[in-house]
């Protein structure tokens, strides 16, 4: 056995099956001697327990024979990523720092962030797709992180499992006492997913696609594809694949209306300039007025926030089934930018609103920004009703 295989074997000796695909489950079952003809049936049973019921122990799986469960437990666990820290804001927003199990003995434990934003009729989970990001958008903190590795599909699904555990969102679970976590007939605590945490999802395409397949499986976690949004900084060649292979909603981090500026803010623009990006949006499979593409636009003081740029934005998106999501810049230590002031955001939003974009949507970091940036909330009270509505809607993550 090679060293690499040896290390891998050592870890997979206690690998978790929480986050596994159907074929992973079949392989695990075959590995403990389940006969070929039984594999599909047994895998379906495990699937139901893991993803529909949220089982934490093999012993809980009542309709599966005990000896089989014991064999599974000798080799596998149902462990989730570990919650290294949890912050809860007054509005029910929760931010978790999650520690992933090491992929091998010398793997540093990878930590990622995952944010939950509750609203009355939905709850949105913002998940990470990578540890850090290989791109380095100049306004983004994640882009400055040195450590980068892709998360596996299981680690992406694991974030959803942690959230459902914590929010009492599996059958028989106990919801938090905050009264803010949505629930009721047909309402799940986690109803929507946005890939807007750390990383560029389209640079980890296969894992993201496989995770989406697990998340949307009707016998398990059962999330609707229309309630999953993948945000990209503009990895043009993968966008069509995303539409075809995942069928999820698309969000595009635009942030500038001309190539000279976008080259600076989102360096990937040098490879895939605005024209190519918008063409990929026009070609995005399934986009329509009922399934609009969200364009994210971070408000950077004196950089991209003039009325002329608001008009340019409207012009650029003409004819596209688009929503515009204005994101107040979230400052971080060492950042070279400041958030636009409120009058400026107000003016910008007014122009965008007058052009017919009445429903700007979501930023996963919105509430996080409010939590992080003390004055933001009180400042937002001072906004005129129009701009406040726009901002609030842009903070209201998720949709039907
Ligand atoms: N890599 C993907 C998805 C993760 S970032 C992407 O870039 O789209 C999710 C969103 O947060 C993006 O629109 C990103 O541009 C934005 N963002 C990054 N840093 C930010 C900051 N400091 N303040 C506000 N928004 C930020
Ligand atoms: Fe940040 Fe997204 Fe740019 Fe990566 S691609 S640096 S996560 S904004």
PDB file of N, CA and C in Angstrom, residues 5 9 75 157 181 183 190 205 269 298 347 385:
ATOM      1  N   UNK A   5      -2.381   5.951   0.074  1.00  0.00           N
ATOM      2  CA  UNK A   5      -3.497   5.010   0.243  1.00  0.00           C
ATOM      3  C   UNK A   5      -3.615   4.613   1.705  1.00  0.00           C
ATOM      4  N   UNK A   9      -6.831   5.194   3.945  1.00  0.00           N
ATOM      5  CA  UNK A   9      -7.492   4.045   4.558  1.00  0.00           C
ATOM      6  C   UNK A   9      -7.672   4.286   6.052  1.00  0.00           C
ATOM      7  N   UNK A  75     -17.147   0.537  11.180  1.00  0.00           N
ATOM      8  CA  UNK A  75     -16.332   1.210  10.159  1.00  0.00           C
ATOM      9  C   UNK A  75     -16.684   2.671   9.937  1.00  0.00           C
ATOM     10  N   UNK A 157     -22.882  19.035   1.970  1.00  0.00           N
ATOM     11  CA  UNK A 157     -24.152  18.533   2.523  1.00  0.00           C
ATOM     12  C   UNK A 157     -24.101  18.566   4.053  1.00  0.00           C
ATOM     13  N   UNK A 181     -37.253  31.195  14.360  1.00  0.00           N
ATOM     14  CA  UNK A 181     -36.963  30.178  13.356  1.00  0.00           C
ATOM     15  C   UNK A 181     -38.281  29.715  12.741  1.00  0.00           C
ATOM     16  N   UNK A 183     -41.308  27.819  11.064  1.00  0.00           N
ATOM     17  CA  UNK A 183     -41.782  26.450  11.007  1.00  0.00           C
ATOM     18  C   UNK A 183     -43.291  26.460  10.949  1.00  0.00           C
ATOM     19  N   UNK A 190     -34.864  25.166   7.412  1.00  0.00           N
ATOM     20  CA  UNK A 190     -33.953  25.419   6.282  1.00  0.00           C
ATOM     21  C   UNK A 190     -34.717  25.105   4.999  1.00  0.00           C
ATOM     22  N   UNK A 205     -16.840  22.500  -9.215  1.00  0.00           N
ATOM     23  CA  UNK A 205     -18.108  22.175  -9.855  1.00  0.00           C
ATOM     24  C   UNK A 205     -18.645  20.788  -9.481  1.00  0.00           C
ATOM     25  N   UNK A 269     -12.373  38.872 -14.294  1.00  0.00           N
ATOM     26  CA  UNK A 269     -12.939  39.578 -15.438  1.00  0.00           C
ATOM     27  C   UNK A 269     -11.949  39.676 -16.601  1.00  0.00           C
ATOM     28  N   UNK A 298     -21.953  45.136  -5.101  1.00  0.00           N
ATOM     29  CA  UNK A 298     -21.496  45.592  -3.787  1.00  0.00           C
ATOM     30  C   UNK A 298     -21.261  47.101  -3.843  1.00  0.00           C
ATOM     31  N   UNK A 347     -29.797  56.981  -3.584  1.00  0.00           N
ATOM     32  CA  UNK A 347     -29.888  57.516  -4.948  1.00  0.00           C
ATOM     33  C   UNK A 347     -29.750  56.373  -5.964  1.00  0.00           C
ATOM     34  N   UNK A 385     -38.045  55.590   3.054  1.00  0.00           N
ATOM     35  CA  UNK A 385     -38.782  54.323   2.966  1.00  0.00           C
ATOM     36  C   UNK A 385     -38.381  53.494   1.753  1.00  0.00           C
TER      37      UNK A 385
END
